[in-house]
Coordinates of C-alpha atoms and ligand atoms in Angstrom, one line a residue:
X1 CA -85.9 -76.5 -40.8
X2 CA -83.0 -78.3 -40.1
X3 CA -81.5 -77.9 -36.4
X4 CA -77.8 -76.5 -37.2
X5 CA -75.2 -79.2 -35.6
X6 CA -72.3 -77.9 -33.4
X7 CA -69.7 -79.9 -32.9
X8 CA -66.8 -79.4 -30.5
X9 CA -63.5 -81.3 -30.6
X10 CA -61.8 -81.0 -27.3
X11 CA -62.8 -81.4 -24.2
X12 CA -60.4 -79.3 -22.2
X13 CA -60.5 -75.7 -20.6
X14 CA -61.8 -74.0 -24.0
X15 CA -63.9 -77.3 -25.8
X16 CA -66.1 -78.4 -22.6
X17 CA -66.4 -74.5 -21.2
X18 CA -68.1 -74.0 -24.5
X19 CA -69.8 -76.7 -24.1
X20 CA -71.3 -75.7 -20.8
X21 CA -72.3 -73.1 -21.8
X22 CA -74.1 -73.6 -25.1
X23 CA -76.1 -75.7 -23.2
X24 CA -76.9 -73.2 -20.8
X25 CA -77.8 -70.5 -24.0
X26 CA -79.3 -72.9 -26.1
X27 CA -83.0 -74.7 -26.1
X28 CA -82.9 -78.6 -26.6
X29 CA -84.7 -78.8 -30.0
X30 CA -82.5 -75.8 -31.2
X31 CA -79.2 -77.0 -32.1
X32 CA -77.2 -80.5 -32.1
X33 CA -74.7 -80.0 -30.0
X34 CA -71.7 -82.8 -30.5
X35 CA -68.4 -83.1 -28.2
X36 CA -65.7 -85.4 -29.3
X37 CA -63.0 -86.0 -26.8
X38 CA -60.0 -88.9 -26.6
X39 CA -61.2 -89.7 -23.0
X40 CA -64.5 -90.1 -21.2
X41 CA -62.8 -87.4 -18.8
X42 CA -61.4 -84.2 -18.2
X43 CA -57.8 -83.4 -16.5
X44 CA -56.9 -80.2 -15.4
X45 CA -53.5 -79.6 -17.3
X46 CA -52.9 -77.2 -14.9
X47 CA -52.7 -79.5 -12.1
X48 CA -50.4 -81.5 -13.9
X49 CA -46.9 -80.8 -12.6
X50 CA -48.6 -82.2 -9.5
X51 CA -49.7 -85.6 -11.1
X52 CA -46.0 -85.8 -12.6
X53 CA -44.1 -85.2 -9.0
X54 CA -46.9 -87.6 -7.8
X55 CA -48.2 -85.0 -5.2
X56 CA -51.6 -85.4 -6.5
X57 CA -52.6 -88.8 -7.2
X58 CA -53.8 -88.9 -11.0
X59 CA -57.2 -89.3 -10.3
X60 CA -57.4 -85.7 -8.9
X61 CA -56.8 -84.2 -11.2
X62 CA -59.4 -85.3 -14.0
X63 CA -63.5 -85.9 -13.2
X64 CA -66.0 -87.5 -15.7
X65 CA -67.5 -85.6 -19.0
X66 CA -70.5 -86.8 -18.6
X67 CA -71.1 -85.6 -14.9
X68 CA -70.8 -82.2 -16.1
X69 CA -72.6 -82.2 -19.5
X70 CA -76.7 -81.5 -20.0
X71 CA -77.2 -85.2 -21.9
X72 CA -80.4 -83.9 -23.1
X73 CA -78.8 -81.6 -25.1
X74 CA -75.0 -82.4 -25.8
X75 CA -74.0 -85.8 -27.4
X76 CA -71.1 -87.0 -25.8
X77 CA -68.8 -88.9 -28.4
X78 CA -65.7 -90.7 -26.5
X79 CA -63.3 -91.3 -30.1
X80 CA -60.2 -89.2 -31.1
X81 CA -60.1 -87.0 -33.6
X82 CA -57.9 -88.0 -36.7
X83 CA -58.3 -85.5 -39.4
X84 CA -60.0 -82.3 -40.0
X85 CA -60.7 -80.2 -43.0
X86 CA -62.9 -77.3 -42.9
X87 CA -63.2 -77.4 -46.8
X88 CA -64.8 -80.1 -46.7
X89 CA -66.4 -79.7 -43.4
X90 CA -65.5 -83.0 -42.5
X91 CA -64.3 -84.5 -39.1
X92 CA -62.6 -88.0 -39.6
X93 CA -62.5 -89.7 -35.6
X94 CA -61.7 -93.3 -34.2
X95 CA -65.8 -93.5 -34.4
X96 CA -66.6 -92.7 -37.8
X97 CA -66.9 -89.4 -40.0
X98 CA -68.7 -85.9 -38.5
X99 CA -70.1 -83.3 -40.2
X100 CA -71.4 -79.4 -39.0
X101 CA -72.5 -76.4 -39.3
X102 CA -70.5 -75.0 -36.6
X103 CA -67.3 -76.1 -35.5
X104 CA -65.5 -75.4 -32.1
X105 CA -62.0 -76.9 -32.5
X106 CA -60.3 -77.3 -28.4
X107 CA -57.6 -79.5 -29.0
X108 CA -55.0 -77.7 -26.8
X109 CA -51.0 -78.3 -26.8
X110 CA -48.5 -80.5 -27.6
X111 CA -44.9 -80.0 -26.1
X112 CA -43.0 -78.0 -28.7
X113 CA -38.9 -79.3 -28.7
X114 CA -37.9 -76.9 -31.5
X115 CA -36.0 -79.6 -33.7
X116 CA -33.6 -80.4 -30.6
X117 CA -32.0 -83.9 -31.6
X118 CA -33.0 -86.9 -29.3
X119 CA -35.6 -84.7 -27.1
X120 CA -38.9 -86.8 -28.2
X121 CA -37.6 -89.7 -28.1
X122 CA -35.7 -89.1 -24.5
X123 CA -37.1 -86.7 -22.9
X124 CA -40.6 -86.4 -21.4
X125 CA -43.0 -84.5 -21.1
X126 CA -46.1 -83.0 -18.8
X127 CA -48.7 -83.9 -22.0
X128 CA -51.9 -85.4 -20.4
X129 CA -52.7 -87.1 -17.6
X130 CA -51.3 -90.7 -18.3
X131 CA -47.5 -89.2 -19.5
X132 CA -47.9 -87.4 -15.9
X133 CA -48.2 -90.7 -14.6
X134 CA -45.2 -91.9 -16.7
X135 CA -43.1 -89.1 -15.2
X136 CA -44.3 -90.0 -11.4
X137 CA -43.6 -93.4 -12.2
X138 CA -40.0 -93.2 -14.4
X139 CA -38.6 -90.8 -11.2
X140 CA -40.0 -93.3 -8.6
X141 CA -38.7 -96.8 -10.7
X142 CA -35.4 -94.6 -10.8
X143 CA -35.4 -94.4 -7.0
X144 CA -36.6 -98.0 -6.4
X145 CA -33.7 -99.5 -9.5
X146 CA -30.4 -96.9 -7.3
X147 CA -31.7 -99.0 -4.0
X148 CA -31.9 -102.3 -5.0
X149 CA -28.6 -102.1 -7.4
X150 CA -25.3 -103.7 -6.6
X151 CA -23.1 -101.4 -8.5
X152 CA -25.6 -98.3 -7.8
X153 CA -25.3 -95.7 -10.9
X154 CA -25.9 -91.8 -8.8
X155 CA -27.0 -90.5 -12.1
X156 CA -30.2 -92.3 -11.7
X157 CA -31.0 -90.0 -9.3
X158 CA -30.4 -86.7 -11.3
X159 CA -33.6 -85.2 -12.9
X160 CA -32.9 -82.5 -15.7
X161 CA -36.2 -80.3 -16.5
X162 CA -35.5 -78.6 -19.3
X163 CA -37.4 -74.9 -19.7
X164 CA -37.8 -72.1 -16.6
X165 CA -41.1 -71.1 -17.6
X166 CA -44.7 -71.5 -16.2
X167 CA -44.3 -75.4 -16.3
X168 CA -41.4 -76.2 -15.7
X169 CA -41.3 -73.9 -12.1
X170 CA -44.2 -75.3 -10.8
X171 CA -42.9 -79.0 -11.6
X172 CA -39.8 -78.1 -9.8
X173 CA -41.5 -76.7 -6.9
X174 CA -43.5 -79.9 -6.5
X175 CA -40.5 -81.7 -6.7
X176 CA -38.8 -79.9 -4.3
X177 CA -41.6 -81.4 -1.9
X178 CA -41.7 -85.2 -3.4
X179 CA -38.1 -85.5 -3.4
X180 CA -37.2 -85.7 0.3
X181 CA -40.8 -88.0 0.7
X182 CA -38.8 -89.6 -2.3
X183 CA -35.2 -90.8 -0.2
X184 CA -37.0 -91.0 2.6
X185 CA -39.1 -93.8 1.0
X186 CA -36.4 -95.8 -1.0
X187 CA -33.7 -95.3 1.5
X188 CA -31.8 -93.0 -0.7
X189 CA -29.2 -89.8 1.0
X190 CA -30.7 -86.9 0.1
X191 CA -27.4 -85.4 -1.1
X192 CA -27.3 -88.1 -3.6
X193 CA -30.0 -86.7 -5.8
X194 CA -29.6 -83.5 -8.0
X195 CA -32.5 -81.6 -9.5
X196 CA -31.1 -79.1 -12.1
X197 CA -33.4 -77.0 -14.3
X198 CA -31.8 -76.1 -17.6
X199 CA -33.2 -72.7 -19.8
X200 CA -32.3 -71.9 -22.6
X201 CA -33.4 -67.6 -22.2
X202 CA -31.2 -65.8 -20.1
X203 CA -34.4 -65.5 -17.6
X204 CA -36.4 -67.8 -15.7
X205 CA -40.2 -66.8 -15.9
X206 CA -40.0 -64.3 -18.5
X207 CA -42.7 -61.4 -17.7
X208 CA -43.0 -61.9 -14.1
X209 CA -41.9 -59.0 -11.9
X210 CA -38.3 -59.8 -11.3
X211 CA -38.6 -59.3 -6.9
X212 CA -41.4 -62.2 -7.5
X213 CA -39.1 -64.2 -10.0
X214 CA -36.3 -63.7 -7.4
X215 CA -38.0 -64.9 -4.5
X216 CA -39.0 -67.9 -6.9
X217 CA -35.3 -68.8 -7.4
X218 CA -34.6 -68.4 -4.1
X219 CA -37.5 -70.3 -2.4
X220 CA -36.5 -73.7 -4.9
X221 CA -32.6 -73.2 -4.6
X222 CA -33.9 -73.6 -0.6
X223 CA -35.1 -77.4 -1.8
X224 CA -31.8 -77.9 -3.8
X225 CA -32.8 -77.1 -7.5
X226 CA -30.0 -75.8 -9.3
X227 CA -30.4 -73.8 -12.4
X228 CA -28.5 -73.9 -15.4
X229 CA -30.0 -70.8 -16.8
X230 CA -29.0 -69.6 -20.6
X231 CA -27.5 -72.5 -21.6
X232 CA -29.8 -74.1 -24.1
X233 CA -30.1 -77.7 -24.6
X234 CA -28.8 -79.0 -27.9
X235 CA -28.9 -82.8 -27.9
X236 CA -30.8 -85.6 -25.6
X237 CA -29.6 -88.9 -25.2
X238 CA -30.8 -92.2 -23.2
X239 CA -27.7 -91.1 -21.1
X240 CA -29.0 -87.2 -20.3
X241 CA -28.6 -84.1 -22.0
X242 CA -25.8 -81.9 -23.6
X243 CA -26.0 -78.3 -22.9
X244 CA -24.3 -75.2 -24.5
X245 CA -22.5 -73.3 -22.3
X246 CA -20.5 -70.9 -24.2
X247 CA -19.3 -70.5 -28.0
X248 CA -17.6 -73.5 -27.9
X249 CA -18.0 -74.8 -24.6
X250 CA -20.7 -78.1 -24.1
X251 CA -21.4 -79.8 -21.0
X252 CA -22.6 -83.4 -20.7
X253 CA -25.5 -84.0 -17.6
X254 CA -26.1 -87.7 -17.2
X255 CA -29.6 -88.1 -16.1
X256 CA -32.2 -90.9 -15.4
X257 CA -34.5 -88.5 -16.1
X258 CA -34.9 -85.5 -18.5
X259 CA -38.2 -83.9 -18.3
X260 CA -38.8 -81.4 -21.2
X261 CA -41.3 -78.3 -20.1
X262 CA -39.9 -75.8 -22.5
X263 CA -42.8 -74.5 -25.1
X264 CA -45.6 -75.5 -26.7
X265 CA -47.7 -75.5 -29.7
X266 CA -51.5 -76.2 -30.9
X267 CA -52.5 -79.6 -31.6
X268 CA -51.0 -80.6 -34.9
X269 CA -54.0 -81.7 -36.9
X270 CA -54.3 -78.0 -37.2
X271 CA -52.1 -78.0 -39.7
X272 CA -53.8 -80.5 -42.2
X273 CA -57.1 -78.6 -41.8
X274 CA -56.7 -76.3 -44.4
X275 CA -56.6 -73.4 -41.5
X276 CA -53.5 -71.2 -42.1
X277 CA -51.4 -71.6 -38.7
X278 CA -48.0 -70.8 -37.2
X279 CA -47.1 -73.8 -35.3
X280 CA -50.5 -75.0 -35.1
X281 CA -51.7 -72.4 -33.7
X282 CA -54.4 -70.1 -35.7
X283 CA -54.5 -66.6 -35.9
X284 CA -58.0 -66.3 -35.2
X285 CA -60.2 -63.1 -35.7
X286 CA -61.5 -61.2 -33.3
X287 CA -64.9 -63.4 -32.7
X288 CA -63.0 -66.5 -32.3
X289 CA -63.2 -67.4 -35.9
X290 CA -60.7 -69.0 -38.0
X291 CA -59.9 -66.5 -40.9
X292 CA -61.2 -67.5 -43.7
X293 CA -64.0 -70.0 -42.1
X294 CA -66.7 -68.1 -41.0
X295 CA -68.4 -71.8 -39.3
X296 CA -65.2 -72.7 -37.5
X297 CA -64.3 -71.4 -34.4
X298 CA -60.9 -72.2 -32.4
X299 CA -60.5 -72.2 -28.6
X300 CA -57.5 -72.4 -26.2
X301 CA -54.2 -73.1 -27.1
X302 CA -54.7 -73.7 -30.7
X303 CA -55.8 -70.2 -31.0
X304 CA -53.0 -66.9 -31.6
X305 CA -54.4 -63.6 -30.7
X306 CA -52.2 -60.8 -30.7
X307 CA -51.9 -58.4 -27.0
X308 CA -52.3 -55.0 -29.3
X309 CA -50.6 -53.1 -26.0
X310 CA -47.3 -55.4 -26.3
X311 CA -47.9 -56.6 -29.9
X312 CA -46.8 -59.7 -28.4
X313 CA -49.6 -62.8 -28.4
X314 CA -51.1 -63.9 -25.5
X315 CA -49.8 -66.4 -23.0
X316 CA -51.7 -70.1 -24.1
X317 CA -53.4 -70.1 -20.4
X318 CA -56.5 -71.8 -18.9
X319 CA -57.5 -68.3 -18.2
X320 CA -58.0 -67.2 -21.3
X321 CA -59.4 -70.5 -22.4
X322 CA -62.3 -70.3 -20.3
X323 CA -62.8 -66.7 -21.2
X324 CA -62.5 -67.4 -24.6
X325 CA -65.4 -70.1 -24.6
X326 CA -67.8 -68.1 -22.9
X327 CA -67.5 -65.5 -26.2
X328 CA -67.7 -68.5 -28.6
X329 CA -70.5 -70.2 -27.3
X330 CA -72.4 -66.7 -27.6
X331 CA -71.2 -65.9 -30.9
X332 CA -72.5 -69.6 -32.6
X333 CA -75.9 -68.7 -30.5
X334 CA -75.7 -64.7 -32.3
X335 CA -74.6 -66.8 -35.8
X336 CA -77.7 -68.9 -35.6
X337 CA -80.0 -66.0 -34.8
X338 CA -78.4 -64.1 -37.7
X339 CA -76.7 -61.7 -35.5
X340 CA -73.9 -60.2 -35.3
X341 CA -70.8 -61.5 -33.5
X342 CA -69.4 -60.1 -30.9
X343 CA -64.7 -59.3 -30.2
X344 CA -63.3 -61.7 -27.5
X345 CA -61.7 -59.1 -25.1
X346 CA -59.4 -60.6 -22.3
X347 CA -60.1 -59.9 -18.6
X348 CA -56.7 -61.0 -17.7
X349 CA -56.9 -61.1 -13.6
X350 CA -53.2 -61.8 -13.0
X351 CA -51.2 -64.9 -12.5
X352 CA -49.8 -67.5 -9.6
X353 CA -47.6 -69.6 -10.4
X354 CA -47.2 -72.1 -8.0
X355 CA -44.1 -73.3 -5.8
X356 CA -45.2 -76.5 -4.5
X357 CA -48.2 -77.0 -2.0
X358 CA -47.7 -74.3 0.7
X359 CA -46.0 -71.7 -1.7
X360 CA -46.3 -69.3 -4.8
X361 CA -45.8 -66.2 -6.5
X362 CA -48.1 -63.9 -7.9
X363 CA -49.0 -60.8 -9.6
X364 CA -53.3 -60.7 -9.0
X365 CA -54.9 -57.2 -9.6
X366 CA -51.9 -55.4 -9.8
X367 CA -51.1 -56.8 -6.3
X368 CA -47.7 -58.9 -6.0
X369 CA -48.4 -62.3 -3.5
X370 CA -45.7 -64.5 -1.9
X371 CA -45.8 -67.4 0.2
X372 CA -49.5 -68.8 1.9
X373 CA -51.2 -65.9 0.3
X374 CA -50.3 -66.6 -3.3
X375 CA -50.6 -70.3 -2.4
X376 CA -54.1 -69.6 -1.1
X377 CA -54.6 -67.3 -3.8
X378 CA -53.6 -70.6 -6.5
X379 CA -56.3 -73.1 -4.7
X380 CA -59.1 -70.1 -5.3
X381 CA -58.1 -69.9 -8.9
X382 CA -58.4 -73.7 -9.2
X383 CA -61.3 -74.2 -7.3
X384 CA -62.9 -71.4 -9.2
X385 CA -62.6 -73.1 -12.5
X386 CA -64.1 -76.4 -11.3
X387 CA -66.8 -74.2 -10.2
X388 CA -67.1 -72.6 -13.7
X389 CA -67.8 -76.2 -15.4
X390 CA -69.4 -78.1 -12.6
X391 CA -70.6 -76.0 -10.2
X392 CA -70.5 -76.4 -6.1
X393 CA -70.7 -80.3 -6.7
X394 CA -67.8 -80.4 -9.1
X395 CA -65.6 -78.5 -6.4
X396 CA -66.7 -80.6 -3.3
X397 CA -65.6 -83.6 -5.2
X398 CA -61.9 -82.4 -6.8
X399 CA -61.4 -79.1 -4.8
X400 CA -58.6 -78.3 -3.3
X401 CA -59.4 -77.5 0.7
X402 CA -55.8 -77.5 2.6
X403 CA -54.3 -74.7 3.1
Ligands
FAD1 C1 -48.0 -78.1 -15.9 C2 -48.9 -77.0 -16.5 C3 -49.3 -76.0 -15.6 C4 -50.1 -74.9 -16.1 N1 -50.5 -74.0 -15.2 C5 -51.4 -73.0 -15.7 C6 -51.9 -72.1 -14.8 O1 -51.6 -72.0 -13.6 N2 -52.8 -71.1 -15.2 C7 -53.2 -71.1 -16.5 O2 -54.1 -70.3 -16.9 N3 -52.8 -72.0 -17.4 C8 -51.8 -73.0 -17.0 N4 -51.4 -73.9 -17.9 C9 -51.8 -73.8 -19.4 C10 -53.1 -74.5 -19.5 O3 -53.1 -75.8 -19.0 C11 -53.5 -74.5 -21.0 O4 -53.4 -73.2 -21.5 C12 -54.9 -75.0 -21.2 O5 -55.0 -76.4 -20.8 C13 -55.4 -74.9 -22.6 O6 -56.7 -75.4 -22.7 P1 -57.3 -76.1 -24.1 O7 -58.7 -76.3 -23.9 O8 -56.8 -75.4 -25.2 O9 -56.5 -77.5 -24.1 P2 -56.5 -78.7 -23.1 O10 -56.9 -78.3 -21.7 O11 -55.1 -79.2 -23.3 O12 -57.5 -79.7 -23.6 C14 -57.4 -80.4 -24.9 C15 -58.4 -81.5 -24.9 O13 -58.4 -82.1 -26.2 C16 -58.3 -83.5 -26.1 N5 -57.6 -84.0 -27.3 C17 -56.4 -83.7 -27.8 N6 -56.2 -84.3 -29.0 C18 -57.3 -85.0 -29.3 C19 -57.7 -85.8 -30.4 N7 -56.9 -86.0 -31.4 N8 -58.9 -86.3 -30.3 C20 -59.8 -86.1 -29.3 N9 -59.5 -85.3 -28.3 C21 -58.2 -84.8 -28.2 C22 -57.4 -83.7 -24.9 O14 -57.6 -85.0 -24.4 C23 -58.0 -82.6 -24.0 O15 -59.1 -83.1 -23.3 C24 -50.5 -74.9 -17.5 C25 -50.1 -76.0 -18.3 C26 -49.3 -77.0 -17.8 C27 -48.9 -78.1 -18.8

């Protein structure tokens, strides 16, 4: 007979944590096991606020695919994906045409700017590892461009971040720290620069405990971050951003830099698949699957399942990711047995969000953190799911040690 071929598209927190552990559930001679991805690496997207301040250096945050996969029993394709459609069950990639019997489809977020005029064209955003790099570099060419001009333009030095959720917080607490490394580098007064996050909601971190969310506030309006909160941005231009301030009241900030953390959505060649989807996301069933497609499986943030207690879908998080891969790769390993599947039921442990190197918030186990503990608290959590896909090697190589 045979041997049924899984293939995986994605090789972030969801596609390779399947990945590792199909190969851990199933024989060599068993299955085909196939993993697409646009890079021969990984990047932790949730280390990448720190790539875009330039706190971590971009080659921190992402390790090798291959140093983590079984190679006698995964295929490692490098090629990205261009079109899928499950009727078919057809892959098309940049290295030819796949076909399966399973399908695992990881291809996480895209930055979602809600129609706003101007904002993907001006703005940027914390995508992937290489537009972190473009942030790190557009802020520090802004720096290096206000010391070396003769007529020097101060709004060079403004950074707008538009969105006070998960993001765009811990972006603006890692700026908080680059910033004064930033003037002190380039010469520039520190009073010249302005930092101003700009949300739309009348709330920053919606669902965090409000003592945490105020201690948040108060710990970046320490570094200088100003917030602009509940004044929605409603046009981006090469000059900065106009915000709404009342009914008929609009504020222009000029900005050399606008970076947009405000939302995101699935990866949007979910919605040529033939998968129904809200935003490219897929309303998956309770094994994982996509309705309809009984083969096809989707993982991470292109999946939508619905928190019956607050009827309210879960946060897209690495978290539930990971959590979510362990129950797929089981599930194609009960399918190919001709057993049944099994729900995906969230452990959710709580969540830090992180305030720059040496601080955090956090609501773990019911317990609220502040400060070094949440802080130390983050660096388990990250160390934790290096060790999840590469073990105590992976961790000794991209861990993160200093307290
Ligand atoms: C700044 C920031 C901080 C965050 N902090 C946290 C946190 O503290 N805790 C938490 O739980 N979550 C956090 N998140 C959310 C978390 O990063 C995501 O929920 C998680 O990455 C989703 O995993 P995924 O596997 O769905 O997608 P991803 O991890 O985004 O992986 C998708 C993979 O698919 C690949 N890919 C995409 N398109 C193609 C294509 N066309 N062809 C081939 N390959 C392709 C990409 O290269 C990538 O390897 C944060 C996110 C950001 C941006």
């Amino acid at each position: 007979m045979k041997r049924p071929t899984i293939l995986v598209l994605g090789a972030g927190y969801g596609g390779l944590s399947t990945v590792v552990n199909l190969q851990k559930l199933v024989g060599t001679d068993e299955a085909d096991i196939i993993l697409v991805n646009k890079n021969d690496y990984h990047y932790e997207s949730t280390w990448l606020h720190e790539a875009s301040a330039g706190t971590l250096r971009p080659d921190q945050v992402r390790y090798d695919i291959q140093g983590v996969i079984n190679k006698s029993k995964v295929q490692f394709v490098k090629a990205t994906v261009e079109g899928i459609d499950v009727n078919t069950k057809k892959v098309a990639t940049s290295a030819g045409e796949y076909t399966y019997d399973y399908l695992v489809i990881g291809l996480g977020f895209e930055g979602e700017t809600f129609g706003i005029t101007g904002l993907d064209k001006y703005a940027l955003s914390i995508a992937n590892v290489n537009a972190a790099r473009q942030i790190r570099d557009h802020i520090e060419y802004q720096f290096a461009t206000w010391s070396t001009e003769e007529n020097r333009d101060d709004a060079r030095l403004t950074i707008v971040v538009g969105g006070a959720g998960f993001s765009g917080i811990e972006f603006l607490g890692e700026l908080g720290n680059r910033i004064p490394e930033l003037c002190e580098e380039y010469d520039v007064p520190k009073e010249k620069v302005r930092v101003v996050c700009v949300e739309a909601a009348p709330m920053v971190l919606p669902g965090f405990d409000p003592e945490l969310v105020e201690y948040a506030v108060r710990q970046l309006e320490a570094k200088g971050i100003e917030f602009s909160i509940g004044t929605p941005v409603v046009e981006a231009t090469p000059e900065g951003v106009k915000i709404k301030k009342g009914e008929e009241e609009f504020e222009f900030i000029k900005a050399g830099t606008v970076v947009w953390a405000a939302g995101v959505r699935g990866n949007r060649l979910i919605e040529t698949s033939g998968i129904e989807n809200m935003r490219a996301r897929v309303k998956v069933e309770k094994d994982m699957r996509a309705p309809g497609f009984p083969d096809v499986f989707i993982v991470g943030d292109c999946a939508l399942m619905i928190n019956e207690e607050t009827n309210r879908p879960y946060p897209p998080t690495a978290q539930i990711a990971m959590q979510q891969a362990v129950t797929v790769a089981k599930n194609i390993v009960a399918l190919m047995k001709g057993e049944n599947t099994k729900e995906f039921v969230p452990e959710l442990k709580g969540t830090v969000c992180s305030l720059g190197e040496h601080d955090a918030i956090g609501d773990v186990m019911g317990r609220k953190l502040t400060g070094t503990k949440a802080s130390i608290m983050k660096k388990v959590i990250d160390n934790r799911a290096l060790f999840m896909i590469g073990g105590v090697p992976l961790v000794l190589k991209k861990g993160k040690f200093k307290l």
